[in-house]
Amino acid sequence: MTDEQFLNTHNASILLSAANKSHYPKDDLPEVALAGRSNVGKSSFINTLLGRKNLARTSSKPGKTQLLNFYNIDDKLRFVDVPGYGYAKVSKSERAKWGKMIEEYLVTRDNLRVVVSLVDMRHAPTADDIQMYEFLKYYEIPVIMVATKADKIPRGKWNKQESLIKKAFNFEHDDYFIVFSSQTRQGYDQAWDTILECL
Ligand code: GTP
Ligand code: MG
């Protein structure tokens, strides 16, 4: 099944922003959540997959997305843009609020089918990245790991970076790993195929 046959990926819009459970959409459409460090490229990933320039707001300033943003895709599935973690200039109480919001969504949301966990392909994963992966594993939430900004490293180094990242995560074989760039659209087909496979 190709994505073209299943859904019109260009028919997408922001549905709502939610701070807690009471604001989540009340239906049973499948959801795909995007998690990752602030500035890693979550919103860019959404825009690339939906073929839109600025549907999900991107910024060079980290820490911008403060709520869970739900995007409706052709009335068949939703992307949920989760605020980034690991941004230093955030107060302790803000961080705690953030943690509660993410945890509530990831742990209680029946609609959630898979988490796309984004990491920066240029660097070793941070402690926050590893903690997020272990959290997802603990709750048995399927993970698609997406290594972003592949355009910033030479193709000849991709394999080495992939091994390094997988090793740091103690990566499980039945999780997916995709090399991605929102600049070149590297990984676009694989990302859609994998997401649809998980629904
Ligand atoms: P928060 O919402 O703050 O958590 O950030 P985010 O994860 O949504 O990141 P965002 O998509 O806003 O991207 C952050 C910056 O990285 C922007 O300047 C993007 O243009 C840039 N960026 C994202 N993906 C890529 C990529 O694949 N390649 C390159 N070269 N730049 C990228
Ligand atoms: Mg964002």
PDB file of C-alpha atoms and ligand atoms in Angstrom:
ATOM      1  CA  MET A   1       0.000   0.000   0.000  1.00  0.00           C
ATOM      2  CA  THR A   2       1.514   3.348  -1.006  1.00  0.00           C
ATOM      3  CA  ASP A   3       0.798   6.530   0.877  1.00  0.00           C
ATOM      4  CA  GLU A   4      -0.765   8.041  -2.279  1.00  0.00           C
ATOM      5  CA  GLN A   5      -3.376   5.298  -2.360  1.00  0.00           C
ATOM      6  CA  PHE A   6      -4.076   5.475   1.343  1.00  0.00           C
ATOM      7  CA  LEU A   7      -4.136   9.184   1.977  1.00  0.00           C
ATOM      8  CA  ASN A   8      -3.640  12.590   0.455  1.00  0.00           C
ATOM      9  CA  THR A   9      -0.653  13.812   2.472  1.00  0.00           C
ATOM     10  CA  HIS A  10      -1.121  17.369   1.228  1.00  0.00           C
ATOM     11  CA  ASN A  11      -4.573  17.581   2.768  1.00  0.00           C
ATOM     12  CA  ALA A  12      -3.258  18.566   6.186  1.00  0.00           C
ATOM     13  CA  SER A  13      -3.966  21.264   8.722  1.00  0.00           C
ATOM     14  CA  ILE A  14      -3.354  22.153  12.350  1.00  0.00           C
ATOM     15  CA  LEU A  15      -6.244  20.816  14.361  1.00  0.00           C
ATOM     16  CA  LEU A  16      -5.587  22.034  17.874  1.00  0.00           C
ATOM     17  CA  SER A  17      -2.970  22.614  20.536  1.00  0.00           C
ATOM     18  CA  ALA A  18      -3.326  20.875  23.874  1.00  0.00           C
ATOM     19  CA  ALA A  19      -1.770  21.286  27.290  1.00  0.00           C
ATOM     20  CA  ASN A  20      -3.481  18.267  28.793  1.00  0.00           C
ATOM     21  CA  LYS A  21      -5.764  15.311  28.267  1.00  0.00           C
ATOM     22  CA  SER A  22      -9.006  17.264  28.405  1.00  0.00           C
ATOM     23  CA  HIS A  23      -8.005  19.068  25.188  1.00  0.00           C
ATOM     24  CA  TYR A  24      -7.047  16.005  23.120  1.00  0.00           C
ATOM     25  CA  PRO A  25      -9.245  15.170  20.110  1.00  0.00           C
ATOM     26  CA  LYS A  26     -12.004  12.767  21.097  1.00  0.00           C
ATOM     27  CA  ASP A  27     -12.089  10.103  18.404  1.00  0.00           C
ATOM     28  CA  ASP A  28     -10.066   7.028  17.576  1.00  0.00           C
ATOM     29  CA  LEU A  29      -7.889   8.198  14.674  1.00  0.00           C
ATOM     30  CA  PRO A  30      -4.337   6.831  14.883  1.00  0.00           C
ATOM     31  CA  GLU A  31      -1.638   9.239  16.044  1.00  0.00           C
ATOM     32  CA  VAL A  32       2.079   9.467  15.372  1.00  0.00           C
ATOM     33  CA  ALA A  33       4.014  11.563  17.902  1.00  0.00           C
ATOM     34  CA  LEU A  34       7.288  13.343  17.155  1.00  0.00           C
ATOM     35  CA  ALA A  35       9.772  13.489  19.995  1.00  0.00           C
ATOM     36  CA  GLY A  36      13.265  14.846  20.200  1.00  0.00           C
ATOM     37  CA  ARG A  37      15.605  17.444  21.527  1.00  0.00           C
ATOM     38  CA  SER A  38      14.752  21.068  20.979  1.00  0.00           C
ATOM     39  CA  ASN A  39      15.989  22.174  17.541  1.00  0.00           C
ATOM     40  CA  VAL A  40      16.544  18.630  16.258  1.00  0.00           C
ATOM     41  CA  GLY A  41      14.081  19.123  13.400  1.00  0.00           C
ATOM     42  CA  LYS A  42      10.687  17.775  14.522  1.00  0.00           C
ATOM     43  CA  SER A  43       8.617  20.535  12.925  1.00  0.00           C
ATOM     44  CA  SER A  44      10.770  20.398   9.778  1.00  0.00           C
ATOM     45  CA  PHE A  45      10.152  16.649   9.581  1.00  0.00           C
ATOM     46  CA  ILE A  46       6.397  17.241   9.702  1.00  0.00           C
ATOM     47  CA  ASN A  47       6.571  19.949   7.035  1.00  0.00           C
ATOM     48  CA  THR A  48       8.693  17.729   4.776  1.00  0.00           C
ATOM     49  CA  LEU A  49       6.381  14.746   5.091  1.00  0.00           C
ATOM     50  CA  LEU A  50       3.357  16.906   4.386  1.00  0.00           C
ATOM     51  CA  GLY A  51       5.034  18.745   1.528  1.00  0.00           C
ATOM     52  CA  ARG A  52       4.450  22.094   3.196  1.00  0.00           C
ATOM     53  CA  LYS A  53       6.820  24.930   3.909  1.00  0.00           C
ATOM     54  CA  ASN A  54       5.498  26.237   7.169  1.00  0.00           C
ATOM     55  CA  LEU A  55       2.565  24.261   8.477  1.00  0.00           C
ATOM     56  CA  ALA A  56       4.452  23.256  11.595  1.00  0.00           C
ATOM     57  CA  ARG A  57       6.307  26.279  12.873  1.00  0.00           C
ATOM     58  CA  THR A  58      10.068  25.959  12.724  1.00  0.00           C
ATOM     59  CA  SER A  59      12.527  28.333  14.254  1.00  0.00           C
ATOM     60  CA  SER A  60      16.189  28.784  14.836  1.00  0.00           C
ATOM     61  CA  LYS A  61      15.244  29.675  18.421  1.00  0.00           C
ATOM     62  CA  PRO A  62      14.883  26.466  20.417  1.00  0.00           C
ATOM     63  CA  GLY A  63      12.158  25.856  22.935  1.00  0.00           C
ATOM     64  CA  LYS A  64       9.410  27.427  20.839  1.00  0.00           C
ATOM     65  CA  THR A  65       6.785  24.701  20.769  1.00  0.00           C
ATOM     66  CA  GLN A  66       5.214  24.649  24.238  1.00  0.00           C
ATOM     67  CA  LEU A  67       2.040  22.662  23.678  1.00  0.00           C
ATOM     68  CA  LEU A  68       1.184  19.394  21.996  1.00  0.00           C
ATOM     69  CA  ASN A  69       0.241  20.371  18.452  1.00  0.00           C
ATOM     70  CA  PHE A  70      -2.132  17.998  16.680  1.00  0.00           C
ATOM     71  CA  TYR A  71      -2.112  17.973  12.871  1.00  0.00           C
ATOM     72  CA  ASN A  72      -4.953  16.395  10.955  1.00  0.00           C
ATOM     73  CA  ILE A  73      -3.848  14.507   7.835  1.00  0.00           C
ATOM     74  CA  ASP A  74      -6.661  13.807   5.394  1.00  0.00           C
ATOM     75  CA  ASP A  75      -8.980  12.885   8.282  1.00  0.00           C
ATOM     76  CA  LYS A  76      -7.136   9.555   8.492  1.00  0.00           C
ATOM     77  CA  LEU A  77      -4.310  10.095  10.924  1.00  0.00           C
ATOM     78  CA  ARG A  78      -2.642  12.763  13.021  1.00  0.00           C
ATOM     79  CA  PHE A  79       0.868  13.931  13.720  1.00  0.00           C
ATOM     80  CA  VAL A  80       1.458  15.201  17.236  1.00  0.00           C
ATOM     81  CA  ASP A  81       4.350  17.657  17.512  1.00  0.00           C
ATOM     82  CA  VAL A  82       5.734  17.355  21.029  1.00  0.00           C
ATOM     83  CA  PRO A  83       7.754  20.245  22.512  1.00  0.00           C
ATOM     84  CA  GLY A  84      11.482  19.573  22.417  1.00  0.00           C
ATOM     85  CA  TYR A  85      13.481  18.591  25.480  1.00  0.00           C
ATOM     86  CA  GLY A  86      16.962  19.491  26.613  1.00  0.00           C
ATOM     87  CA  TYR A  87      16.743  23.232  26.158  1.00  0.00           C
ATOM     88  CA  ALA A  88      19.003  24.720  28.801  1.00  0.00           C
ATOM     89  CA  LYS A  89      17.270  28.061  29.354  1.00  0.00           C
ATOM     90  CA  VAL A  90      14.143  26.582  30.858  1.00  0.00           C
ATOM     91  CA  SER A  91      13.291  26.887  34.546  1.00  0.00           C
ATOM     92  CA  LYS A  92      12.926  23.861  36.800  1.00  0.00           C
ATOM     93  CA  SER A  93       9.184  24.357  37.175  1.00  0.00           C
ATOM     94  CA  GLU A  94       8.739  24.731  33.398  1.00  0.00           C
ATOM     95  CA  ARG A  95      10.682  21.538  32.907  1.00  0.00           C
ATOM     96  CA  ALA A  96       8.518  19.673  35.408  1.00  0.00           C
ATOM     97  CA  LYS A  97       5.354  20.954  33.718  1.00  0.00           C
ATOM     98  CA  TRP A  98       6.744  19.819  30.376  1.00  0.00           C
ATOM     99  CA  GLY A  99       7.564  16.362  31.742  1.00  0.00           C
ATOM    100  CA  LYS A 100       4.053  15.923  33.093  1.00  0.00           C
ATOM    101  CA  MET A 101       2.482  16.956  29.808  1.00  0.00           C
ATOM    102  CA  ILE A 102       4.594  14.570  27.700  1.00  0.00           C
ATOM    103  CA  GLU A 103       4.243  11.682  30.090  1.00  0.00           C
ATOM    104  CA  GLU A 104       0.467  12.063  30.279  1.00  0.00           C
ATOM    105  CA  TYR A 105       0.254  11.924  26.496  1.00  0.00           C
ATOM    106  CA  LEU A 106       2.690   9.066  25.899  1.00  0.00           C
ATOM    107  CA  VAL A 107       1.451   6.847  28.701  1.00  0.00           C
ATOM    108  CA  THR A 108      -2.321   7.309  28.501  1.00  0.00           C
ATOM    109  CA  ARG A 109      -3.104   8.023  24.858  1.00  0.00           C
ATOM    110  CA  ASP A 110      -4.805   5.012  23.251  1.00  0.00           C
ATOM    111  CA  ASN A 111      -4.645   6.614  19.775  1.00  0.00           C
ATOM    112  CA  LEU A 112      -0.845   6.616  19.847  1.00  0.00           C
ATOM    113  CA  ARG A 113       0.568   4.028  17.430  1.00  0.00           C
ATOM    114  CA  VAL A 114       4.233   4.944  17.205  1.00  0.00           C
ATOM    115  CA  VAL A 115       6.707   7.600  18.304  1.00  0.00           C
ATOM    116  CA  VAL A 116       9.085   9.054  15.756  1.00  0.00           C
ATOM    117  CA  SER A 117      12.135   9.751  17.881  1.00  0.00           C
ATOM    118  CA  LEU A 118      14.450  12.248  16.220  1.00  0.00           C
ATOM    119  CA  VAL A 119      18.162  12.534  16.885  1.00  0.00           C
ATOM    120  CA  ASP A 120      20.813  14.729  15.302  1.00  0.00           C
ATOM    121  CA  MET A 121      22.812  12.462  13.030  1.00  0.00           C
ATOM    122  CA  ARG A 122      25.974  14.518  13.469  1.00  0.00           C
ATOM    123  CA  HIS A 123      26.344  13.863  17.179  1.00  0.00           C
ATOM    124  CA  ALA A 124      26.277  11.098  19.730  1.00  0.00           C
ATOM    125  CA  PRO A 125      22.880  10.957  21.461  1.00  0.00           C
ATOM    126  CA  THR A 126      22.527  13.079  24.597  1.00  0.00           C
ATOM    127  CA  ALA A 127      21.538  11.739  28.022  1.00  0.00           C
ATOM    128  CA  ASP A 128      18.055  13.171  27.363  1.00  0.00           C
ATOM    129  CA  ASP A 129      17.827  11.276  24.058  1.00  0.00           C
ATOM    130  CA  ILE A 130      18.725   8.033  25.796  1.00  0.00           C
ATOM    131  CA  GLN A 131      16.295   8.668  28.632  1.00  0.00           C
ATOM    132  CA  MET A 132      13.474   9.238  26.127  1.00  0.00           C
ATOM    133  CA  TYR A 133      14.278   6.025  24.264  1.00  0.00           C
ATOM    134  CA  GLU A 134      14.376   4.042  27.492  1.00  0.00           C
ATOM    135  CA  PHE A 135      11.078   5.572  28.565  1.00  0.00           C
ATOM    136  CA  LEU A 136       9.459   4.474  25.287  1.00  0.00           C
ATOM    137  CA  LYS A 137      10.921   0.993  25.641  1.00  0.00           C
ATOM    138  CA  TYR A 138       9.668   0.724  29.210  1.00  0.00           C
ATOM    139  CA  TYR A 139       6.100   1.502  28.135  1.00  0.00           C
ATOM    140  CA  GLU A 140       6.456  -0.745  25.074  1.00  0.00           C
ATOM    141  CA  ILE A 141       5.700   2.074  22.656  1.00  0.00           C
ATOM    142  CA  PRO A 142       6.947   1.307  19.114  1.00  0.00           C
ATOM    143  CA  VAL A 143       9.752   3.615  17.968  1.00  0.00           C
ATOM    144  CA  ILE A 144      10.879   4.859  14.581  1.00  0.00           C
ATOM    145  CA  MET A 145      14.261   6.448  15.083  1.00  0.00           C
ATOM    146  CA  VAL A 146      14.975   9.217  12.608  1.00  0.00           C
ATOM    147  CA  ALA A 147      18.503  10.576  12.323  1.00  0.00           C
ATOM    148  CA  THR A 148      18.078  14.141  11.034  1.00  0.00           C
ATOM    149  CA  LYS A 149      20.298  16.665   9.276  1.00  0.00           C
ATOM    150  CA  ALA A 150      21.978  13.930   7.213  1.00  0.00           C
ATOM    151  CA  ASP A 151      22.740  16.611   4.619  1.00  0.00           C
ATOM    152  CA  LYS A 152      25.266  18.052   7.046  1.00  0.00           C
ATOM    153  CA  ILE A 153      27.534  15.012   6.998  1.00  0.00           C
ATOM    154  CA  PRO A 154      29.141  13.319   4.015  1.00  0.00           C
ATOM    155  CA  ARG A 155      27.423  10.184   2.762  1.00  0.00           C
ATOM    156  CA  GLY A 156      30.610   8.178   3.380  1.00  0.00           C
ATOM    157  CA  LYS A 157      30.196   8.727   7.121  1.00  0.00           C
ATOM    158  CA  TRP A 158      26.540   7.729   7.381  1.00  0.00           C
ATOM    159  CA  ASN A 159      27.158   4.085   8.258  1.00  0.00           C
ATOM    160  CA  LYS A 160      29.626   4.959  10.949  1.00  0.00           C
ATOM    161  CA  GLN A 161      27.266   7.497  12.525  1.00  0.00           C
ATOM    162  CA  GLU A 162      24.371   5.049  12.376  1.00  0.00           C
ATOM    163  CA  SER A 163      26.380   2.384  14.230  1.00  0.00           C
ATOM    164  CA  LEU A 164      27.542   4.898  16.807  1.00  0.00           C
ATOM    165  CA  ILE A 165      24.013   6.103  17.487  1.00  0.00           C
ATOM    166  CA  LYS A 166      22.524   2.603  17.655  1.00  0.00           C
ATOM    167  CA  LYS A 167      25.231   1.485  20.032  1.00  0.00           C
ATOM    168  CA  ALA A 168      24.650   4.437  22.374  1.00  0.00           C
ATOM    169  CA  PHE A 169      20.927   3.596  22.532  1.00  0.00           C
ATOM    170  CA  ASN A 170      21.409  -0.132  22.884  1.00  0.00           C
ATOM    171  CA  PHE A 171      19.089  -0.069  19.911  1.00  0.00           C
ATOM    172  CA  GLU A 172      16.609  -2.933  19.551  1.00  0.00           C
ATOM    173  CA  HIS A 173      16.558  -4.782  16.256  1.00  0.00           C
ATOM    174  CA  ASP A 174      12.819  -4.555  15.770  1.00  0.00           C
ATOM    175  CA  ASP A 175      12.853  -0.752  15.930  1.00  0.00           C
ATOM    176  CA  TYR A 176      13.214   1.206  12.691  1.00  0.00           C
ATOM    177  CA  PHE A 177      16.113   3.496  11.870  1.00  0.00           C
ATOM    178  CA  ILE A 178      15.881   6.075   9.089  1.00  0.00           C
ATOM    179  CA  VAL A 179      18.535   8.463   7.812  1.00  0.00           C
ATOM    180  CA  PHE A 180      16.703  11.706   7.071  1.00  0.00           C
ATOM    181  CA  SER A 181      17.114  15.244   5.822  1.00  0.00           C
ATOM    182  CA  SER A 182      14.395  17.837   5.491  1.00  0.00           C
ATOM    183  CA  GLN A 183      16.793  19.770   3.266  1.00  0.00           C
ATOM    184  CA  THR A 184      17.268  17.055   0.605  1.00  0.00           C
ATOM    185  CA  ARG A 185      14.181  14.935   1.453  1.00  0.00           C
ATOM    186  CA  GLN A 186      16.489  11.975   1.995  1.00  0.00           C
ATOM    187  CA  GLY A 187      14.447   9.263   3.735  1.00  0.00           C
ATOM    188  CA  TYR A 188      11.047  10.682   2.745  1.00  0.00           C
ATOM    189  CA  ASP A 189       9.695   7.468   1.155  1.00  0.00           C
ATOM    190  CA  GLN A 190      11.085   5.247   3.880  1.00  0.00           C
ATOM    191  CA  ALA A 191       9.603   7.491   6.579  1.00  0.00           C
ATOM    192  CA  TRP A 192       6.102   7.369   5.070  1.00  0.00           C
ATOM    193  CA  ASP A 193       6.292   3.620   4.375  1.00  0.00           C
ATOM    194  CA  THR A 194       7.395   2.937   7.924  1.00  0.00           C
ATOM    195  CA  ILE A 195       4.785   5.183   9.524  1.00  0.00           C
ATOM    196  CA  LEU A 196       1.975   3.582   7.510  1.00  0.00           C
ATOM    197  CA  GLU A 197       3.260   0.151   8.425  1.00  0.00           C
ATOM    198  CA  CYS A 198       2.890   1.050  12.110  1.00  0.00           C
ATOM    199  CA  LEU A 199      -0.701   2.316  12.005  1.00  0.00           C
TER     200      LEU A 199
HETATM  201  P1  GTP B   1      11.573  22.832  18.728  1.00  0.00           P
HETATM  202  O1  GTP B   1      10.195  23.068  18.210  1.00  0.00           O
HETATM  203  O2  GTP B   1      12.219  24.050  19.287  1.00  0.00           O
HETATM  204  O3  GTP B   1      11.658  21.689  19.663  1.00  0.00           O
HETATM  205  O4  GTP B   1      12.537  22.459  17.446  1.00  0.00           O
HETATM  206  P2  GTP B   1      12.252  21.395  16.300  1.00  0.00           P
HETATM  207  O5  GTP B   1      12.743  20.066  16.715  1.00  0.00           O
HETATM  208  O6  GTP B   1      10.839  21.465  15.836  1.00  0.00           O
HETATM  209  O7  GTP B   1      13.242  21.899  15.145  1.00  0.00           O
HETATM  210  P3  GTP B   1      12.886  22.702  13.808  1.00  0.00           P
HETATM  211  O8  GTP B   1      12.171  21.820  12.828  1.00  0.00           O
HETATM  212  O9  GTP B   1      12.266  23.996  14.161  1.00  0.00           O
HETATM  213  O10 GTP B   1      14.363  22.919  13.210  1.00  0.00           O
HETATM  214  C1  GTP B   1      15.357  23.632  13.934  1.00  0.00           C
HETATM  215  C2  GTP B   1      16.388  24.183  12.949  1.00  0.00           C
HETATM  216  O11 GTP B   1      17.077  23.109  12.281  1.00  0.00           O
HETATM  217  C3  GTP B   1      15.777  25.028  11.838  1.00  0.00           C
HETATM  218  O12 GTP B   1      16.662  26.095  11.566  1.00  0.00           O
HETATM  219  C4  GTP B   1      15.700  24.085  10.651  1.00  0.00           C
HETATM  220  O13 GTP B   1      15.751  24.733   9.411  1.00  0.00           O
HETATM  221  C5  GTP B   1      16.949  23.212  10.868  1.00  0.00           C
HETATM  222  N1  GTP B   1      16.776  21.855  10.299  1.00  0.00           N
HETATM  223  C6  GTP B   1      15.809  20.959  10.617  1.00  0.00           C
HETATM  224  N2  GTP B   1      15.958  19.816   9.918  1.00  0.00           N
HETATM  225  C7  GTP B   1      17.069  19.976   9.142  1.00  0.00           C
HETATM  226  C8  GTP B   1      17.758  19.133   8.191  1.00  0.00           C
HETATM  227  O14 GTP B   1      17.390  17.982   7.907  1.00  0.00           O
HETATM  228  N3  GTP B   1      18.886  19.655   7.619  1.00  0.00           N
HETATM  229  C9  GTP B   1      19.336  20.900   7.904  1.00  0.00           C
HETATM  230  N4  GTP B   1      20.453  21.313   7.298  1.00  0.00           N
HETATM  231  N5  GTP B   1      18.714  21.719   8.785  1.00  0.00           N
HETATM  232  C10 GTP B   1      17.587  21.273   9.393  1.00  0.00           C
HETATM  233 MG    MG B   2       9.158  22.478  16.635  1.00  0.00          MG
END
